Amino acid sequence: MSISFHQEERAFRLDTPGSTYLIALADQPGFLGHMYYGRRIPDTAMRHLLRLDPAGPPFQDNGDQLNFLGDLPTEYPGCGLGDYRESCLRVETEEGFRACNLTYRSHAIHAGKPALPGLPATRGGQEDCSTLELICADEALELEVHLYYTAYEELDAICRSARIVNRGSRPVKLTAALSACLDMDNRDFDLITLHGSWAYERMIQRRRLGWGTQGVCSQRGISSHSGQPFLALAEHDANQEHGQVYAMNLVYSGNFLAQAEMTQQEYLRAVIGIHPEGFGWKLDPGGSFQTPEAVLVYSGHGLEGMTHTFHDLYRNHLIREPWRNRPRPSLVNNWEATYFDFDTEKLLDIARTAAGRGIEMLVLDDGWFGCRDTDDNSLGDWFVNEKKLPGGLKYLADQINALGMKFGLWVEPEMVSPNSDLYRAHPDYALQIPGRKPMEARHQLVLDISRPEVRDCVYAQLKAALSSANIEYVKWDMNRSLTDVASFCLEADRQGELFHRYVLGVYELQERLLADFPGLLLENCCSGGGRFDPGMLYYSPQIWTSDNTDAVDRLRIQEGTALIYPLSSMGAHVAACPSHTNGRVTPFATRGLVSLPGCFGYELDLTKLTEEELDMIPGQLENYRKYGPVFHGGDYYRLASYGENGEYDALMSVSKDKRTAVLDYVHVMSRQRRRSVLLPLRGLDEETLYRSSETGEVRSGAGWMYGGMVMPCMTGDSTGKLIVLEAV
Ligand code: DGJ
């Protein structure tokens, strides 16, 4: 077991293959001190790192309790009593008093990992991991806090969460309940976050850590296009291969805060959890609150080490069966092909062309229900539009199945159009503040998914639609941020619970869907990649990465996404050209190359392609069939970034047995070059000989890695190559 309590040192240690995490019980009055997190060390007696002596007076010396708490590296900081950094736990009593501070009560060490009720979280059996449960309390408030730490046996990941229980006789309100805190000395860190906007998600930002607070957050009710629930602290000279990196990622799909703070004493505090803004959770006597899970990853081997740990953790312990490691079907989606303008014949035309080239599934996107020919109506009316689709979904799905293809369907269950039967019957089902007209976005309102009767009503319709035909895939969309966040069913002092209750409602709905349709392949989507987070990945093994389907822009979006999330989670399609996003023209072959590492598909009118383009499809699909498993299941290496060099992009994946490596190279912008590009490869076995599919050359892994691969000069913009190295 990788977790132990050391009585003599009054310390807990958690070990993963490459990292150690040490927690100290401070003698008086039982504070939980954070001693160490980093490269694996054999020592447990590391109390000196708490700086209790001689730098500051001990706590019981009443002369200076403030300096003690203000600097103490701690595990789960409270508020109002001298720790002026960001708190994990903020509490307000009925009288309006705001202070809390936790001290140790007891602990337990469990084999495996308990599930988090109602929340997505990584999984692990007794052979995979063990969990430390630290039970602490604020004695004055009679508030008990259970801190959970799961250490994985094979991965440098520690998953944390907290459960807060009111053991007193009066209600208290939690005004912040974050998931994890990491206190440490600043080691010349850079802060890495992923920011973005609609159609430009997950741009990598790396900046020097400065004094004060910095980070990324969402208050939109979704994890959002504008920020990822993620941060990494990387030593300033850390790069892909070298240097120490500490990362945090929140398994959650709503409002979040991911923040680093450098204090006056140059201590560093990183926190992650539900954003306290707009949050207030009333805990009645006996009531409890479970925070989402935070994943902490330590890498002593640069960003690549961090990425590999996240990819392995999410592929093996988050994404669920049966799709965990199963190849994902290639598909054609009709959105950019037809938008709302389709009927059965048009869809079958596309399907026939697709089937003839070997595409495995047709996905019918928005516009099949109610009377939806434009985006200003019918959300909430999940019955088929027989004018467009006579014979309903069944007729269409049967025809598509008869072509040897699967059939998939788009839905947007969390929304309602004011112009819909559902809204006319139940206007109170939409989030709204009495006395205010709710804000529309894309002509739609958000359903109060926190209410069980609203979920039941939507779900009953969905279930009927999905049961009416052989539907093997669902794209679950969500096309706006939350506003007017008020519920008719919550008392005044519980309205602050609504953001979180909304997210719990979404999780409950997706859980229900997967229980009723166990083999279903679910793909989440949120105006593209507005809810691309580990919470959603727990339900859907793949997520639509971005509404931006331009191949060049996608390089940066996919690079940022792959920093944390496995390539198998990214929906990536060859889309119409000129790009509907930015008008750029890129060759069909290059669009294929850019999409190949993800969950591959097409998003254009196949019937309008040239013969030459159509002829490329079987080859692209053959590459996906052969090398998709290497991209999806192997170790990913970022060799070159177009975002950084402005010229070319290169990623490679190496199969876990190191017998096959695939290199996806895109030469984006031509410039006059006297020398060809040299790409030192990575991740190969030094002694194995590999043959290049491009030149037939055979070289050792060491030769390819330390000598490098020469990419011949390419002319023209947006060209590229797929190069395969097979062990001989
Ligand atoms: C937004 C999605 O990201 C698109 O792919 C498409 O499904 C539209 N919504 C449909 O309204």
XYZ file of C-alpha atoms and ligand atoms in Angstrom:
739
model
C 0.000 0.000 0.000
C 1.409 3.378 -0.996
C -0.015 5.317 1.967
C 1.253 5.057 5.527
C 1.078 6.804 8.887
C 4.356 7.241 10.755
C 3.658 7.504 14.443
C 7.108 8.661 15.426
C 7.227 11.460 12.883
C 3.497 12.158 13.303
C 3.314 12.181 9.544
C 1.408 10.655 6.641
C 3.224 9.684 3.505
C 1.762 8.977 0.104
C 3.990 7.485 -2.535
C 3.440 7.066 -6.237
C 6.139 5.647 -8.522
C 7.844 9.015 -8.953
C 6.427 11.270 -6.259
C 6.059 11.600 -2.500
C 3.475 13.658 -0.604
C 4.024 14.298 3.110
C 1.520 15.654 5.604
C 2.478 16.539 9.176
C 0.380 16.684 12.282
C 1.587 19.816 14.001
C 1.879 19.032 17.726
C -0.222 21.868 18.964
C -3.062 22.329 18.341
C -3.329 19.644 15.710
C -3.011 21.597 12.460
C -2.422 19.651 9.284
C 0.825 20.934 7.883
C 1.803 20.322 4.298
C 5.437 19.218 4.425
C 6.390 18.107 0.978
C 5.192 17.206 -2.499
C 7.607 16.404 -5.280
C 10.116 13.883 -6.557
C 9.976 10.627 -4.639
C 12.175 10.653 -1.522
C 12.767 7.984 1.129
C 12.559 10.443 4.052
C 9.480 11.058 6.130
C 11.045 13.247 8.829
C 10.815 16.497 6.861
C 9.230 18.700 9.513
C 11.829 21.383 9.019
C 9.986 22.274 5.783
C 7.075 23.584 7.849
C 9.429 26.372 9.047
C 7.957 26.205 12.541
C 11.286 26.796 14.107
C 13.283 28.978 14.322
C 11.715 31.313 11.734
C 8.453 31.818 13.574
C 7.307 31.425 17.168
C 5.261 28.324 17.956
C 1.507 28.696 17.902
C 1.060 28.407 21.664
C 3.205 31.511 22.090
C 0.224 33.807 21.946
C 2.490 36.661 21.035
C 2.172 35.955 17.336
C -0.406 33.484 16.236
C -1.050 35.450 13.079
C 2.381 35.028 11.583
C 2.146 31.351 12.317
C -1.108 30.772 10.456
C -0.308 33.323 7.782
C 2.643 31.313 6.524
C 2.011 27.741 7.639
C 1.937 25.419 4.636
C -1.328 23.643 5.175
C -3.674 21.112 3.598
C -7.125 22.651 3.674
C -7.101 26.258 4.860
C -10.044 27.839 6.634
C -10.753 31.532 6.938
C -11.006 34.510 9.223
C -8.310 33.495 11.712
C -5.064 34.738 10.295
C -4.411 32.810 7.099
C -4.935 35.632 4.635
C -4.280 33.543 1.539
C -7.121 32.000 -0.500
C -9.233 29.708 1.700
C -10.493 26.291 0.762
C -13.295 26.474 3.284
C -15.352 29.531 4.092
C -18.279 29.323 6.446
C -20.963 31.698 7.618
C -23.004 30.992 10.742
C -26.623 32.023 11.288
C -25.322 35.075 13.148
C -23.195 36.028 10.149
C -19.848 35.051 11.727
C -17.219 34.005 9.257
C -14.331 32.018 10.643
C -13.172 28.437 10.656
C -10.036 26.482 11.193
C -9.528 22.750 10.998
C -7.590 20.520 13.304
C -6.937 16.822 13.105
C -9.261 14.292 14.758
C -8.544 10.879 13.277
C -7.721 9.094 10.073
C -8.278 5.903 8.109
C -6.430 4.338 5.203
C -8.544 2.421 2.685
C -7.560 0.094 -0.137
C -9.002 1.374 -3.434
C -11.033 4.521 -3.818
C -14.553 5.389 -2.696
C -16.909 6.806 -5.350
C -18.054 10.411 -4.898
C -21.844 10.427 -4.589
C -23.459 12.159 -7.554
C -20.139 13.367 -8.956
C -17.818 12.100 -11.643
C -14.407 11.023 -10.371
C -11.504 8.822 -11.303
C -11.933 5.181 -10.381
C -9.590 2.651 -8.890
C -9.747 -0.807 -7.396
C -7.702 -2.168 -4.495
C -4.902 -3.138 -6.825
C -4.750 0.343 -8.429
C -4.700 2.741 -5.518
C -5.274 3.460 -1.856
C -6.975 6.349 -0.115
C -6.144 8.345 2.979
C -9.126 9.795 4.780
C -8.150 12.546 7.203
C -10.942 13.567 9.511
C -10.594 17.090 10.853
C -12.958 19.447 12.568
C -13.669 22.988 13.526
C -14.676 22.325 17.110
C -16.419 25.684 17.603
C -18.662 25.150 14.584
C -18.992 21.401 15.106
C -18.103 21.048 11.483
C -16.342 17.877 10.416
C -14.270 17.733 7.266
C -13.124 14.522 5.623
C -10.152 15.065 3.358
C -9.585 12.299 0.821
C -6.277 11.618 -0.900
C -6.020 8.760 -3.370
C -2.532 7.728 -4.485
C -2.255 5.586 -7.614
C 0.195 2.676 -7.658
C 1.275 3.107 -11.271
C 0.762 6.791 -11.909
C 2.128 9.983 -10.390
C -1.346 11.222 -9.618
C -2.986 12.046 -6.312
C -6.716 12.707 -6.351
C -8.167 14.882 -3.649
C -11.611 15.882 -2.487
C -13.338 16.972 0.712
C -16.619 16.108 2.364
C -17.940 18.594 4.866
C -20.444 17.446 7.486
C -22.419 19.580 9.890
C -22.309 17.738 13.222
C -23.804 20.662 15.122
C -27.392 21.491 15.942
C -27.688 24.661 13.837
C -27.387 25.245 10.113
C -24.223 26.787 8.668
C -23.614 28.099 5.193
C -20.560 27.139 3.180
C -19.537 30.131 1.083
C -16.498 28.363 -0.357
C -15.643 24.678 -0.496
C -12.674 24.161 -2.763
C -11.249 20.782 -3.620
C -7.526 21.103 -3.031
C -4.759 23.405 -1.956
C -1.041 23.081 -2.545
C 1.274 25.241 -0.446
C 4.964 25.317 -1.240
C 7.969 27.510 -1.780
C 8.163 29.256 -5.109
C 10.909 27.615 -7.142
C 11.076 30.105 -9.934
C 7.821 28.786 -11.308
C 5.977 29.615 -14.477
C 2.224 29.340 -14.385
C 0.627 27.470 -17.283
C -3.100 27.833 -17.921
C -5.411 27.202 -20.846
C -7.564 30.139 -21.865
C -9.638 30.742 -24.984
C -12.923 31.812 -26.448
C -15.634 30.287 -28.608
C -13.969 28.528 -31.581
C -10.540 29.171 -30.088
C -10.452 27.003 -27.023
C -7.540 25.883 -24.856
C -4.764 28.203 -25.928
C -1.652 27.578 -23.878
C -0.537 30.529 -21.783
C 2.775 30.361 -19.915
C 3.823 33.248 -17.728
C 6.237 33.927 -14.923
C 4.564 33.616 -11.566
C 4.299 37.022 -9.947
C 3.225 38.342 -6.580
C -0.474 38.315 -5.852
C -3.099 36.064 -7.335
C -3.253 34.856 -10.922
C -5.106 32.069 -12.618
C -8.172 31.197 -14.572
C -11.814 30.718 -13.704
C -15.331 30.316 -14.992
C -18.500 31.851 -13.620
C -20.609 30.855 -16.627
C -22.144 27.724 -15.162
C -20.041 25.617 -17.543
C -16.328 24.994 -17.432
C -16.352 27.255 -20.498
C -14.484 28.159 -23.660
C -12.600 30.870 -21.836
C -10.721 28.740 -19.349
C -9.900 25.191 -18.353
C -10.188 23.948 -14.774
C -6.450 23.368 -14.875
C -3.204 24.965 -13.884
C 0.393 23.838 -13.923
C 3.380 25.228 -12.106
C 6.474 24.481 -14.117
C 10.018 25.390 -13.184
C 11.018 28.297 -15.370
C 13.463 26.202 -17.377
C 11.181 23.172 -17.594
C 10.399 22.092 -21.146
C 8.684 19.100 -22.736
C 11.296 16.644 -21.481
C 12.958 18.151 -18.422
C 12.139 19.942 -15.222
C 9.580 19.708 -12.465
C 5.907 20.342 -13.070
C 2.995 20.353 -10.625
C -0.480 20.300 -12.154
C -4.047 20.430 -10.943
C -7.165 19.574 -12.910
C -10.716 19.622 -11.594
C -13.131 16.822 -12.434
C -16.038 19.204 -12.778
C -18.121 20.892 -15.476
C -19.355 24.093 -13.849
C -17.965 27.249 -12.264
C -14.390 26.834 -11.112
C -11.392 28.685 -9.781
C -7.831 27.575 -10.532
C -5.515 30.052 -8.924
C -1.911 30.499 -7.891
C -0.933 33.060 -5.324
C 2.506 34.250 -4.333
C 2.558 35.775 -0.883
C 4.647 38.463 0.744
C 7.048 35.772 1.999
C 7.295 34.254 -1.495
C 5.335 31.221 -0.480
C 3.097 29.847 -3.118
C -0.462 28.662 -2.703
C -2.283 26.957 -5.570
C -5.961 26.132 -5.161
C -8.607 24.565 -7.339
C -12.313 23.992 -6.846
C -15.802 25.331 -7.371
C -15.667 29.110 -7.793
C -16.796 30.748 -4.531
C -18.484 33.578 -6.453
C -22.208 32.877 -6.502
C -21.749 29.784 -4.340
C -23.498 29.295 -1.002
C -24.469 25.902 0.332
C -26.648 25.625 3.397
C -25.744 22.686 5.578
C -28.506 21.683 7.920
C -27.600 19.684 11.014
C -26.440 16.276 9.816
C -26.122 17.505 6.221
C -22.990 17.072 4.149
C -21.396 18.562 1.057
C -19.044 16.711 -1.253
C -16.580 18.764 -3.304
C -15.605 17.656 -6.805
C -12.342 15.823 -7.220
C -9.068 17.570 -7.969
C -6.378 15.594 -9.749
C -2.827 16.520 -8.759
C -0.037 15.374 -11.023
C 3.662 15.681 -10.344
C 6.207 15.269 -13.108
C 9.954 15.278 -12.704
C 10.215 14.820 -16.471
C 8.836 18.024 -17.884
C 5.475 18.710 -19.428
C 5.527 15.435 -21.298
C 5.625 13.514 -18.020
C 2.597 15.472 -16.822
C 0.732 14.884 -20.075
C 1.405 11.151 -20.035
C 0.105 10.834 -16.494
C -3.105 12.699 -17.296
C -3.633 10.695 -20.490
C -3.093 7.356 -18.752
C -5.184 8.310 -15.752
C -8.116 9.484 -17.840
C -7.929 6.639 -20.349
C -7.709 3.944 -17.693
C -9.489 5.369 -14.671
C -11.994 7.981 -15.838
C -13.408 7.014 -19.216
C -15.925 4.265 -18.776
C -16.575 0.958 -20.428
C -17.397 -0.175 -23.022
C -15.612 2.648 -24.877
C -12.567 2.994 -22.627
C -10.029 1.530 -25.014
C -12.306 0.641 -27.888
C -11.697 2.111 -31.372
C -14.177 4.879 -32.070
C -16.187 4.701 -35.283
C -15.442 7.118 -38.100
C -18.458 9.293 -38.818
C -19.978 11.884 -41.062
C -21.954 14.651 -39.372
C -24.423 16.674 -41.433
C -24.100 20.003 -39.561
C -21.698 21.862 -41.847
C -23.116 19.915 -44.790
C -26.725 21.035 -44.524
C -27.297 22.990 -41.311
C -31.100 22.910 -40.878
C -31.796 22.345 -44.532
C -32.157 18.582 -44.957
C -34.660 15.805 -45.431
C -34.439 12.031 -45.461
C -33.343 11.923 -49.098
C -30.548 14.429 -48.589
C -29.266 12.527 -45.572
C -29.440 9.247 -47.440
C -27.490 10.770 -50.321
C -24.737 11.662 -47.910
C -24.980 8.258 -46.261
C -24.713 6.409 -49.578
C -21.594 8.345 -50.521
C -20.192 7.735 -47.061
C -20.965 4.021 -47.053
C -19.382 3.594 -50.466
C -16.113 4.999 -49.074
C -16.171 3.064 -45.790
C -17.364 5.690 -43.279
C -18.953 3.866 -40.375
C -21.660 6.170 -39.011
C -23.938 9.027 -39.992
C -24.744 11.560 -37.292
C -27.858 13.639 -37.707
C -27.228 16.993 -36.060
C -29.548 19.831 -35.052
C -32.936 20.323 -36.761
C -34.669 16.921 -36.712
C -37.333 17.745 -34.075
C -40.298 20.022 -33.412
C -40.525 22.442 -36.316
C -36.902 23.489 -36.183
C -35.753 24.928 -39.502
C -33.961 27.790 -37.776
C -32.336 28.106 -34.394
C -35.098 30.169 -32.785
C -37.543 27.432 -31.847
C -38.405 23.918 -30.673
C -35.699 23.142 -28.126
C -37.559 21.095 -25.547
C -39.878 19.459 -28.111
C -37.994 16.245 -28.685
C -40.365 14.635 -31.168
C -39.421 14.077 -34.748
C -40.349 16.526 -37.504
C -42.163 14.165 -39.868
C -42.233 16.791 -42.591
C -38.484 16.510 -42.920
C -38.199 12.899 -41.874
C -41.302 10.948 -42.920
C -41.367 7.615 -41.157
C -39.451 9.204 -38.309
C -36.044 8.322 -36.995
C -36.799 4.640 -37.414
C -37.170 4.806 -41.160
C -34.000 6.859 -41.503
C -31.962 4.708 -39.120
C -33.134 1.520 -40.836
C -32.103 2.852 -44.228
C -28.725 3.860 -42.878
C -28.263 0.524 -41.143
C -29.159 -1.177 -44.415
C -26.185 0.621 -45.959
C -24.006 -1.030 -43.321
C -23.648 2.160 -41.282
C -24.500 3.099 -37.728
C -26.789 5.993 -36.950
C -26.220 8.759 -34.367
C -28.322 11.685 -33.194
C -27.810 15.229 -31.821
C -29.761 16.514 -28.816
C -29.612 19.586 -26.571
C -31.541 18.495 -23.487
C -30.641 21.314 -21.078
C -32.295 24.019 -23.169
C -35.701 25.353 -24.065
C -36.770 27.741 -26.823
C -39.344 30.324 -25.745
C -41.032 29.286 -28.980
C -41.682 25.673 -27.994
C -44.541 23.579 -26.691
C -42.506 22.805 -23.589
C -42.022 26.468 -22.706
C -45.632 27.335 -23.443
C -46.732 24.558 -21.082
C -44.098 25.147 -18.383
C -42.552 28.625 -18.514
C -41.356 28.135 -14.942
C -39.047 25.327 -16.099
C -36.552 27.906 -17.369
C -34.019 29.559 -15.085
C -35.300 33.048 -14.358
C -35.420 35.695 -11.695
C -38.998 36.689 -10.902
C -39.677 40.187 -12.202
C -36.964 40.006 -14.870
C -37.262 38.796 -18.423
C -34.632 36.072 -18.709
C -31.703 36.719 -21.044
C -31.885 34.785 -24.298
C -28.792 33.538 -26.071
C -29.121 31.926 -29.490
C -32.854 32.504 -28.863
C -32.846 29.993 -26.044
C -33.240 29.743 -22.298
C -31.672 27.316 -19.871
C -33.847 24.713 -18.210
C -33.712 24.439 -14.447
C -32.088 21.047 -14.596
C -31.678 21.101 -10.803
C -35.388 20.217 -10.559
C -36.163 16.497 -10.724
C -39.499 17.055 -12.507
C -37.765 19.093 -15.227
C -35.179 16.368 -15.708
C -37.911 13.718 -15.789
C -39.894 15.622 -18.381
C -36.941 16.109 -20.726
C -35.608 12.641 -20.148
C -38.913 10.929 -20.895
C -38.927 12.627 -24.305
C -35.318 11.770 -24.990
C -35.803 8.169 -24.026
C -38.781 7.841 -26.331
C -36.856 9.370 -29.256
C -33.788 7.226 -28.650
C -35.875 4.082 -28.256
C -37.730 4.728 -31.494
C -34.842 3.661 -33.695
C -31.455 1.978 -33.641
C -29.445 4.937 -32.349
C -25.919 3.987 -31.356
C -24.414 7.397 -30.699
C -25.655 10.625 -29.142
C -24.101 14.076 -29.445
C -25.217 15.984 -26.326
C -24.938 19.692 -27.042
C -25.310 22.751 -24.784
C -25.193 26.098 -26.496
C -25.105 28.907 -23.990
C -23.789 30.051 -20.636
C -26.107 30.336 -17.639
C -27.764 33.598 -16.630
C -30.763 34.402 -14.446
C -29.589 31.699 -12.102
C -32.614 31.390 -9.855
C -34.941 28.510 -9.222
C -38.596 28.565 -8.283
C -37.972 25.541 -6.121
C -35.227 26.780 -3.846
C -35.707 28.843 -0.721
C -34.006 32.216 -0.587
C -31.105 30.959 1.498
C -30.478 28.115 -0.940
C -30.363 30.010 -4.239
C -26.553 29.969 -3.996
C -26.717 26.203 -4.447
C -28.207 26.431 -7.891
C -25.082 26.576 -10.055
C -23.829 23.387 -8.453
C -27.233 21.713 -8.367
C -27.490 22.406 -12.096
C -24.236 20.550 -12.749
C -25.345 17.673 -10.529
C -28.581 17.543 -12.526
C -26.676 17.252 -15.795
C -24.565 14.451 -14.352
C -27.663 12.641 -13.118
C -29.267 12.876 -16.557
C -26.212 11.534 -18.347
C -25.887 8.722 -15.827
C -29.532 7.802 -16.457
C -29.023 7.860 -20.197
C -26.045 5.528 -20.003
C -27.841 3.189 -17.615
C -30.790 2.885 -20.022
C -28.638 2.639 -23.164
C -25.514 0.817 -21.958
C -23.682 0.453 -25.275
C -24.339 4.028 -26.356
C -21.402 6.119 -27.545
C -21.968 9.550 -26.022
C -20.142 12.623 -27.326
C -20.491 15.780 -25.268
C -20.404 19.170 -26.926
C -20.934 22.725 -25.771
C -20.943 25.188 -28.661
C -17.853 23.246 -29.613
C -15.460 22.860 -26.706
C -17.161 24.927 -23.991
C -17.454 22.024 -21.579
C -14.404 19.966 -22.419
C -13.430 18.809 -18.949
C -12.793 15.610 -16.983
C -16.313 15.745 -15.528
C -17.813 15.342 -18.984
C -15.207 12.740 -19.940
C -16.492 10.532 -17.150
C -19.748 10.195 -19.106
C -18.634 10.598 -22.696
C -15.343 9.131 -23.893
C -15.142 11.794 -26.592
C -16.037 15.479 -26.723
C -16.459 17.803 -29.688
C -13.247 19.801 -29.460
C -14.292 23.049 -31.090
C -16.730 24.562 -33.555
C -13.620 25.802 -35.296
C -13.034 23.141 -37.933
C -10.369 25.022 -39.855
C -7.360 22.713 -40.024
C -4.786 25.391 -39.201
C -6.603 26.861 -36.200
C -7.314 23.325 -35.042
C -3.587 22.637 -34.668
C -3.349 25.056 -31.758
C -6.694 24.065 -30.279
C -5.776 20.386 -30.353
C -2.291 21.053 -28.989
C -3.753 22.815 -25.946
C -6.370 20.110 -25.486
C -3.818 17.311 -25.696
C -1.726 18.920 -22.977
C -4.119 17.226 -20.546
C -6.655 15.141 -22.427
C -5.967 11.980 -24.438
C -6.221 12.205 -28.216
C -8.999 9.605 -27.980
C -11.186 12.246 -26.308
C -11.026 14.839 -29.108
C -13.705 14.890 -31.801
C -11.882 15.990 -34.982
C -13.501 16.202 -38.418
C -12.469 16.961 -41.959
C -14.733 19.928 -42.600
C -16.007 21.993 -45.455
C -13.664 24.252 -47.378
C -13.298 27.243 -47.518
C -13.599 26.878 -43.771
C -16.963 27.935 -42.385
C -15.094 29.389 -39.421
C -12.534 31.626 -41.065
C -12.751 31.166 -44.836
C -9.322 29.538 -45.094
C -8.626 27.091 -47.876
C -6.638 23.988 -46.964
C -6.131 20.828 -48.976
C -8.390 17.862 -48.251
C -5.366 15.720 -47.434
C -4.108 18.173 -44.818
C -7.534 18.416 -43.215
C -7.359 14.627 -42.945
C -3.921 14.751 -41.341
C -5.014 17.265 -38.727
C -8.097 15.245 -37.785
C -6.455 11.827 -37.860
C -5.116 11.741 -34.265
C -8.559 12.453 -32.771
C -11.951 10.731 -33.088
C -11.978 10.972 -36.820
C -14.865 12.039 -38.985
C -16.181 14.255 -41.770
C -18.349 17.311 -41.418
C -19.195 18.406 -44.946
C -21.433 17.522 -47.840
C -19.728 14.432 -49.218
C -21.903 14.620 -52.326
C -20.181 17.870 -53.262
C -16.613 16.599 -53.096
C -14.529 16.112 -56.218
C -13.728 12.563 -57.365
C -10.146 13.150 -56.335
C -11.215 14.086 -52.811
C -13.631 11.184 -52.559
C -10.846 8.854 -53.599
C -8.744 10.020 -50.665
C -11.351 8.963 -48.108
C -10.660 5.206 -48.091
C -6.952 5.892 -47.534
C -7.693 8.292 -44.678
C -10.007 5.733 -43.110
C -7.403 3.020 -43.521
C -4.879 5.213 -41.679
C -7.443 5.805 -38.945
C -8.132 2.098 -38.643
C -4.437 1.191 -38.533
C -2.948 4.091 -36.582
C -5.936 5.443 -34.634
C -5.169 2.903 -31.885
C -1.577 4.179 -31.676
C -2.707 7.805 -31.416
C -5.464 6.943 -28.983
C -3.695 4.399 -26.825
C -0.013 5.301 -27.111
C 2.242 7.906 -25.531
C 1.891 11.332 -27.073
C 4.886 13.558 -27.812
C 4.726 17.185 -28.871
C 7.702 17.601 -31.206
C 6.987 21.033 -32.645
C 4.282 23.594 -32.143
C 2.934 25.772 -34.917
C 1.614 28.008 -32.141
C 5.210 28.642 -31.084
C 7.199 28.597 -34.315
C 4.569 29.932 -36.732
C 5.743 27.520 -39.415
C 5.182 23.829 -38.754
C 3.564 21.448 -36.318
C 4.564 17.928 -35.353
C 3.213 15.426 -32.890
C 3.943 11.764 -32.545
C 2.483 8.845 -30.666
C 4.364 5.716 -29.729
C 2.501 2.496 -29.018
C 2.918 1.259 -25.450
C 4.994 -1.708 -26.683
C 7.194 0.769 -28.612
C 6.856 -1.231 -31.837
C 5.007 1.460 -33.808
C 5.317 5.222 -33.853
C 3.250 7.624 -35.927
C 4.311 11.137 -36.706
C 1.799 13.717 -37.856
C 3.617 16.610 -39.505
C 1.901 19.700 -40.869
C 3.862 22.348 -42.697
C 1.599 25.344 -42.244
C 3.380 28.395 -43.591
C 6.032 28.168 -46.225
C 9.048 30.345 -45.882
C 12.371 30.467 -47.628
C 14.579 27.927 -45.860
C 18.151 27.050 -46.568
C 17.964 23.973 -44.420
C 15.338 21.342 -43.947
C 13.667 20.940 -40.543
C 15.349 18.575 -38.111
C 12.981 16.771 -35.769
C 14.546 14.785 -32.943
C 11.967 12.067 -32.249
C 11.090 10.899 -28.761
C 9.719 7.948 -26.900
C 11.324 5.195 -29.009
C 13.273 2.278 -27.653
C 16.927 3.213 -28.115
C 18.033 -0.203 -29.267
C 15.134 -1.241 -31.454
C 15.528 -0.694 -35.195
C 12.692 1.205 -36.869
C 11.915 1.580 -40.568
C 10.455 4.844 -41.860
C 7.413 4.541 -44.107
C 8.570 7.694 -45.856
C 12.095 6.806 -46.930
C 12.470 3.127 -46.007
C 15.514 4.051 -43.914
C 16.178 1.807 -40.938
C 17.747 3.339 -37.850
C 17.892 2.620 -34.189
C 15.509 4.380 -31.848
C 18.573 6.190 -30.501
C 19.467 7.295 -34.029
C 15.993 8.669 -34.699
C 15.847 10.372 -31.336
C 19.322 11.811 -30.890
C 20.214 12.225 -34.539
C 16.696 13.224 -35.496
C 14.523 12.944 -38.585
C 15.119 15.352 -41.411
C 11.886 16.694 -42.876
C 12.571 17.641 -46.495
C 11.849 21.270 -47.367
C 8.218 21.621 -48.399
C 6.819 24.277 -50.646
C 3.302 25.621 -50.490
C 1.202 26.285 -47.413
C -0.727 23.722 -45.404
C 0.885 20.563 -46.614
C 1.965 17.665 -44.465
C 2.813 14.020 -44.029
C 2.006 11.033 -41.918
C 5.163 9.057 -41.246
C 5.068 5.664 -39.620
C 8.011 4.005 -37.945
C 7.667 0.269 -37.506
C 10.089 -1.851 -35.534
C 11.880 -4.296 -37.840
C -23.026 23.683 -31.691
C -22.173 22.500 -31.991
O -20.876 22.704 -31.535
C -22.225 22.227 -33.478
O -21.367 21.168 -33.786
C -23.632 21.925 -33.866
O -24.041 20.726 -33.268
C -24.541 23.070 -33.475
N -24.370 23.430 -32.094
C -25.974 22.728 -33.736
O -26.832 23.670 -33.261
